Structure formats: C-alpha cells, structure tokens
Coordinates of C-alpha atoms in Angstrom, one line a residue:
Chain V
M5 CA 0.0 0.0 0.0
Q6 CA 1.4 3.4 -1.0
D7 CA -0.2 5.5 1.7
L8 CA -2.4 5.4 4.8
S9 CA -5.6 6.3 3.0
L10 CA -5.3 3.0 1.1
H11 CA -4.7 1.1 4.4
I12 CA -7.8 2.8 5.8
L13 CA -9.9 1.8 2.8
D14 CA -8.8 -1.8 3.3
I15 CA -9.4 -1.9 7.0
V16 CA -12.9 -0.3 6.6
E17 CA -13.7 -2.9 3.9
N18 CA -13.0 -5.5 6.6
S19 CA -15.5 -3.7 8.9
I20 CA -18.1 -3.8 6.2
D21 CA -17.5 -7.5 5.6
A22 CA -18.0 -7.9 9.4
G23 CA -21.5 -6.5 9.0
A24 CA -20.8 -3.0 10.5
K25 CA -23.5 -0.5 10.0
K26 CA -21.6 2.4 11.6
I27 CA -17.9 2.9 11.0
E28 CA -15.8 5.8 12.5
I29 CA -12.5 6.8 11.0
I30 CA -10.6 9.1 13.2
I31 CA -7.2 10.7 12.3
K32 CA -5.4 12.8 14.9
E33 CA -2.3 14.7 13.8
N34 CA -0.4 16.3 16.7
I35 CA 2.6 18.0 15.4
R36 CA 3.7 19.3 18.9
Q37 CA 3.7 15.7 20.2
N38 CA 5.0 14.4 16.8
L39 CA 2.3 11.9 16.8
L40 CA -0.2 10.6 14.2
V41 CA -3.0 8.4 15.5
L42 CA -5.3 6.5 13.2
K43 CA -8.4 4.8 14.7
I44 CA -11.1 2.8 12.9
K45 CA -14.0 1.8 15.1
D46 CA -16.9 -0.4 13.9
N47 CA -20.0 -2.0 15.3
G48 CA -19.6 -5.2 13.3
K49 CA -19.7 -8.7 14.6
G50 CA -16.4 -8.4 16.5
M51 CA -14.0 -11.2 17.2
D52 CA -13.3 -13.6 20.1
K53 CA -9.9 -13.8 21.8
N54 CA -8.7 -16.7 19.7
T55 CA -9.4 -14.8 16.4
I56 CA -7.8 -11.6 17.7
A57 CA -4.6 -13.5 18.5
K58 CA -4.4 -14.7 14.9
V59 CA -5.4 -11.6 12.9
L60 CA -1.8 -10.3 12.6
D61 CA -0.7 -13.6 11.0
P62 CA -0.6 -12.9 7.3
F63 CA -1.5 -16.5 6.6
Y64 CA -4.7 -16.3 8.6
T65 CA -8.0 -15.3 7.1
T66 CA -11.7 -16.0 7.7
K67 CA -12.3 -15.5 4.0
K68 CA -13.0 -18.4 1.6
T69 CA -11.7 -16.9 -1.6
R70 CA -8.0 -17.0 -0.7
R71 CA -5.6 -18.2 2.0
V72 CA -3.9 -15.0 3.1
G73 CA -5.1 -12.1 5.2
L74 CA -2.7 -9.2 4.7
G75 CA -4.7 -6.1 5.5
L76 CA -4.2 -5.8 9.3
S77 CA -0.7 -7.2 9.2
M78 CA 0.4 -4.6 6.6
L79 CA -1.0 -1.7 8.6
A80 CA 0.7 -3.1 11.7
Q81 CA 4.0 -3.3 9.8
A82 CA 3.5 0.3 8.5
A83 CA 3.1 1.5 12.1
K84 CA 6.2 -0.6 13.3
E85 CA 8.3 0.9 10.5
A86 CA 7.5 4.4 11.7
E87 CA 8.4 3.5 15.3
G88 CA 4.7 3.4 16.1
D89 CA 2.2 1.1 17.8
F90 CA -0.7 -1.1 16.7
N91 CA -3.6 -2.3 18.7
I92 CA -6.8 -4.2 18.1
K93 CA -9.7 -4.3 20.6
S94 CA -12.7 -6.3 19.8
K95 CA -15.7 -7.8 21.5
K96 CA -17.8 -10.6 20.0
G97 CA -21.1 -9.2 19.0
K98 CA -20.1 -5.6 19.8
G99 CA -17.5 -4.5 17.3
T100 CA -13.8 -3.8 16.7
T101 CA -11.5 -0.9 17.1
V102 CA -8.2 -0.8 15.3
T103 CA -5.6 1.8 16.4
A104 CA -2.3 2.6 14.7
K105 CA 0.1 5.2 16.0
F106 CA 3.0 6.6 14.0
V107 CA 5.9 9.0 14.8
H108 CA 4.6 11.9 12.6
D109 CA 7.9 13.1 11.1
H110 CA 9.4 9.6 10.9
I111 CA 11.2 9.2 7.5
D112 CA 9.4 5.8 7.0
R113 CA 6.0 7.1 8.0
K114 CA 3.7 6.6 5.0
P115 CA 1.9 9.8 3.8
I116 CA -1.8 10.1 4.7
G117 CA -2.7 10.1 1.0
N118 CA -6.0 11.0 -0.5
M119 CA -8.5 10.7 2.2
A120 CA -11.2 12.4 0.2
E121 CA -11.0 9.7 -2.4
T122 CA -11.1 6.9 0.2
I123 CA -14.2 8.4 1.8
I124 CA -16.0 8.9 -1.6
V125 CA -15.2 5.4 -2.7
L126 CA -16.6 4.0 0.6
I127 CA -19.8 6.0 0.2
A128 CA -20.1 5.0 -3.5
G129 CA -19.7 1.3 -2.6
K130 CA -21.7 1.0 0.6
G131 CA -22.9 4.4 1.6
M132 CA -26.6 3.5 1.4
K133 CA -26.2 0.7 3.9
V134 CA -23.4 1.9 6.2
D135 CA -23.0 5.2 8.1
F136 CA -19.5 6.6 7.9
I137 CA -18.1 9.2 10.3
Y138 CA -14.8 10.7 9.3
E139 CA -13.0 12.9 11.8
H140 CA -9.7 14.6 11.0
H141 CA -8.0 16.6 13.7
K142 CA -4.8 18.5 13.1
N143 CA -3.4 20.4 16.0
S144 CA -6.3 22.7 17.1
K145 CA -8.3 22.4 13.8
N146 CA -10.9 19.8 13.1
F147 CA -13.1 18.4 10.4
V148 CA -16.1 16.1 10.9
F149 CA -18.0 14.4 8.1
D150 CA -21.0 12.3 9.1
T151 CA -22.9 10.5 6.3
K152 CA -25.9 9.8 8.5
I153 CA -26.5 13.6 8.8
I154 CA -25.9 14.1 5.1
K155 CA -28.3 11.2 4.2
N156 CA -31.1 12.8 6.3
E157 CA -30.6 16.1 4.7
L158 CA -30.5 14.7 1.2
N159 CA -33.8 13.0 1.8
D160 CA -34.8 11.1 -1.4
V161 CA -31.6 12.0 -3.2
P162 CA -29.2 9.0 -2.8
I163 CA -25.9 9.8 -1.2
N164 CA -24.2 7.5 -3.7
N165 CA -25.4 9.5 -6.7
A166 CA -22.4 10.4 -8.8
E167 CA -23.2 14.2 -8.8
V168 CA -23.6 14.2 -5.0
L169 CA -20.3 12.3 -4.6
N170 CA -18.5 14.9 -6.7
I171 CA -19.9 17.7 -4.6
L172 CA -19.0 15.9 -1.4
R173 CA -15.5 15.1 -2.7
K174 CA -14.9 18.8 -3.3
N175 CA -16.2 19.7 0.2
I176 CA -13.9 17.1 1.8
I177 CA -10.8 18.4 -0.1
K178 CA -11.7 22.0 0.8
E179 CA -12.0 21.1 4.5
L180 CA -8.8 19.1 4.6
K181 CA -7.0 22.0 3.1
R182 CA -8.6 24.3 5.7
I183 CA -7.2 22.2 8.6
G184 CA -3.8 22.1 6.9
T185 CA -3.6 18.4 5.8
M186 CA -2.0 17.6 2.5
I187 CA -4.1 15.8 -0.1
Chain P
M28 CA -16.1 21.1 15.2
K29 CA -16.8 22.3 11.7
K30 CA -19.2 20.2 9.7
L31 CA -20.7 20.3 6.3
K32 CA -23.4 23.0 6.6
I33 CA -27.1 22.0 6.3
G34 CA -27.6 24.9 3.9
D35 CA -24.9 23.3 1.6
L36 CA -26.7 20.0 1.7
E37 CA -30.0 21.7 0.8
K38 CA -28.2 23.2 -2.2
I39 CA -26.8 19.8 -3.2
R40 CA -30.2 18.2 -2.9
E41 CA -32.0 20.7 -5.0
K42 CA -29.2 20.8 -7.6
V43 CA -29.2 17.0 -8.0
R44 CA -33.1 16.9 -8.1
R45 CA -33.0 19.3 -11.0
T46 CA -30.5 17.3 -13.0
A47 CA -31.2 13.7 -12.1
N48 CA -34.3 11.7 -12.9
L49 CA -34.5 10.1 -9.5
R50 CA -36.6 7.0 -8.9
Q51 CA -37.5 6.9 -12.6
G52 CA -37.2 3.2 -13.5
K53 CA -34.8 0.7 -11.9
A54 CA -31.1 0.4 -12.5
R55 CA -30.2 -1.0 -15.9
A56 CA -26.6 -1.9 -15.0
K57 CA -24.5 -2.7 -12.0
I58 CA -20.7 -2.4 -11.9
T59 CA -18.9 -4.1 -9.0
V60 CA -15.4 -3.0 -8.3
H61 CA -13.5 -5.7 -6.3
M62 CA -12.1 -3.9 -3.3
G63 CA -10.1 -6.6 -1.4
T64 CA -6.6 -5.9 -0.1
C65 CA -5.2 -7.1 -3.4
G66 CA -7.5 -4.9 -5.4
I67 CA -6.8 -1.8 -3.4
A68 CA -3.1 -2.3 -3.6
A69 CA -3.4 -2.8 -7.3
G70 CA -5.3 0.4 -7.8
A71 CA -9.0 -0.4 -7.4
R72 CA -9.7 3.0 -5.7
E73 CA -8.5 4.8 -8.8
I74 CA -10.7 2.6 -11.0
L75 CA -13.8 3.4 -8.9
S76 CA -13.0 7.1 -8.8
A77 CA -12.5 7.2 -12.6
L78 CA -15.8 5.4 -13.0
L79 CA -17.7 7.8 -10.8
K80 CA -16.4 10.8 -12.6
E81 CA -17.3 9.3 -16.0
I82 CA -20.8 8.4 -14.8
E83 CA -21.3 12.0 -13.6
K84 CA -19.9 13.4 -16.9
K85 CA -22.3 11.2 -18.9
K86 CA -25.2 11.9 -16.5
L87 CA -26.0 8.2 -16.1
N88 CA -28.7 7.7 -13.5
D89 CA -29.5 4.0 -14.2
V90 CA -26.0 2.6 -13.4
I91 CA -25.3 1.3 -9.9
V92 CA -21.7 1.3 -8.7
T93 CA -20.8 -1.0 -5.8
T94 CA -17.9 -2.8 -4.2
S95 CA -17.1 -6.3 -3.1
G96 CA -14.2 -8.1 -1.5
C97 CA -11.5 -10.2 -3.2
A98 CA -12.7 -12.3 -6.1
G99 CA -9.9 -14.8 -5.6
L100 CA -7.8 -13.9 -8.6
C101 CA -5.4 -11.4 -6.9
S102 CA -2.8 -11.4 -9.8
R103 CA -5.4 -10.0 -12.2
E104 CA -6.5 -7.1 -10.0
P105 CA -7.9 -4.4 -10.4
M106 CA -11.1 -6.3 -11.4
A107 CA -14.7 -5.3 -12.0
T108 CA -17.8 -7.2 -12.8
V109 CA -20.4 -5.7 -15.1
E110 CA -24.0 -6.9 -14.9
I111 CA -26.5 -5.6 -17.4
K112 CA -30.2 -6.5 -16.9
D113 CA -31.0 -9.9 -18.5
K114 CA -27.4 -10.4 -19.7
P115 CA -24.7 -12.7 -18.2
P116 CA -22.2 -10.9 -15.9
V117 CA -18.8 -10.1 -17.4
K118 CA -15.7 -10.0 -15.3
Y119 CA -13.0 -7.5 -16.5
V120 CA -9.4 -7.8 -15.3
D121 CA -6.1 -5.8 -15.2
L122 CA -8.0 -2.6 -15.3
T123 CA -6.8 1.0 -15.6
A124 CA -8.7 4.2 -15.4
E125 CA -8.8 4.4 -19.2
K126 CA -10.0 0.8 -19.6
I127 CA -12.9 1.3 -17.1
K128 CA -14.0 4.5 -19.0
K129 CA -14.0 2.5 -22.2
I130 CA -16.0 -0.3 -20.6
L131 CA -18.6 2.2 -19.4
N132 CA -18.9 3.8 -22.9
V133 CA -18.7 0.6 -25.0
H134 CA -20.3 -2.1 -22.8
I135 CA -22.6 -0.2 -20.4
I136 CA -23.8 2.4 -22.8
K137 CA -23.6 0.7 -26.2
G138 CA -24.0 -2.9 -25.0
N139 CA -20.8 -4.4 -26.6
I140 CA -18.6 -6.5 -24.4
I141 CA -14.9 -5.7 -24.7
N142 CA -13.4 -9.1 -25.2
D143 CA -9.8 -7.9 -25.0
Y144 CA -10.3 -6.8 -21.3
A145 CA -12.7 -9.6 -20.3
L146 CA -11.7 -12.7 -18.3
A147 CA -15.0 -14.4 -18.1
I148 CA -18.6 -14.1 -19.3
G149 CA -21.2 -15.7 -17.0
S150 CA -20.0 -18.0 -14.4
E151 CA -18.2 -20.6 -16.6
R152 CA -17.2 -19.2 -20.0
T153 CA -13.7 -17.8 -20.2
H154 CA -11.8 -16.2 -23.1

C-alpha cells in the first residue's frame, strides 16, 4: 500500500465485511507531540480472543476466496516501520477498534494520502447501507464528516449519486486543506 | 467542530433533483469493483473514482456502482464485474482508469462486451 488512506480503505472494507452499520474513521495529527494516530471503530460482529490472537498472522483469514489475510498485518507493519504502535480491541457481537500510531515526522511514516477519495469510494460502494463518520484533527483544527446527517438532509436523493459524490469530494478536499492536511 | 453546513446540503439536494431523474425506473446496469486488499493495492480505488467521474460526466442515472471483496484472482486485479439486466455478468481484469472508462462507454452504454479486457462471461465461459 502506497499510503495510509489505502490502508484505511482496506481496514474499513474488513469492517463492512464484518457487518458493521456504523464505522468511525478518526485521524489525529499532533505536530507538537510528533504523533499521528489512526483509529477505525466499527459496530460489526467483532472477534473472540482466539481470532484476535491470529489476525496479525498474514496467513490467517476467515475469507473463503483466498488463504492469506494481509490487510491488518500490513498496517501493523507500517506502524512498526514508523516507530509506532498497533492495537486491536474487539468484543464478539459488539465491534472492533483498530488503532495505529506513528511518529509523525518519521522518515518511514507513510503519507496520509488522498482521504477524500477513500471516503468517496466507501460511500459509493456501501454508503446507502453503512454510516461513515470521518473525523480529522490537526493540532487545534478539526473536520467532521458524518454520512448519516448528510443522508437525512439529502432526503430522497441518494448519497451514492455520482453528482452528490462529486460535490462531497470537493467539500472534503476543501475542508482538509482548511485544517492544513495535505491531499 | 466544523461540519458540512445544512444549507450546503440543501443546495446539493436541489441541484441533483434538478439534473437527475431520481426514482424513474430501476437500474439497468451494475458495476462491482473488487475492493479486497489485493484490489486496493493494485489500484481499485482509482478505478472506482474514474468510473464515478465518468458516470457523472455522462449523467447516467441508471447505473449502480458498488464494491465487493477479493474475487480470488489477486494477480489480475484491479477487477470489476459488469452486470446488465437480462445479460450474463462479465468480469474484467487488469483494469486501468482508461479501460474502465471505455468499458462504461462501450459495454454499459452501447452494450458491446470488450473481449480484450474480459476474463469471463457468465460463471463458466472464459476467453
């Protein structure tokens, strides 16, 4: 994966596969503390302790189409390379929270990448069935994007309409620029 | 925390209502972009983005775009499956942004399968 926005897309696809109806993506950039924290929280089916113990094994997967499960292990590796930390908390029937921490200015820390495109692709694919909340904090500036609120306001206009997505994409890009995050 | 303003959403709603024929007829075609780890690493996000931009450009309101997980053929990613009403599904492989735009224009709009990009038609037949 070239950047963190692609890792995020991948992990959120896991959450969708786990039946989550609400997925929170939280990015916190704290330049003063030189820390980047990425959190993905879902209300999917969750995992038991045995499964959690195996998920970082690249040759473990619950999927039937292949015999490897690389998504979580690759994100864990990306965090490790940037002298960070990786953690999964999960409760069967309740959901899962994946947290990855990175040294912000570490030379091996992957760039955040195009979060606008990741969010738009998620909405296009599953936005009618799943609510996505994307929070991006950079120092004292914040951006919050909640598809549940947007869907309510759009009423009978589907959020995955291509024209709507284009307008939302522009809005996310504008807001990310406002808080000082590179696209 | 700053959020997308409600007034902005009202504008979006009214703008799309003016330009789109919402709820008029059911979808004629569905494109599923395979979004497993392998697909994402190979460029599936760019494929879906290019597709959305082309759909908006062409003002197509009867085409559904969705995503699925790994289809089990990681070496041929990015992949997408095109389903047109009453026709067998077609699985396209090794996609690029240009290829998916051509698939939209030639297969979805004109109804001609692009054999050069296709791996399989239906569930059994392969090229």
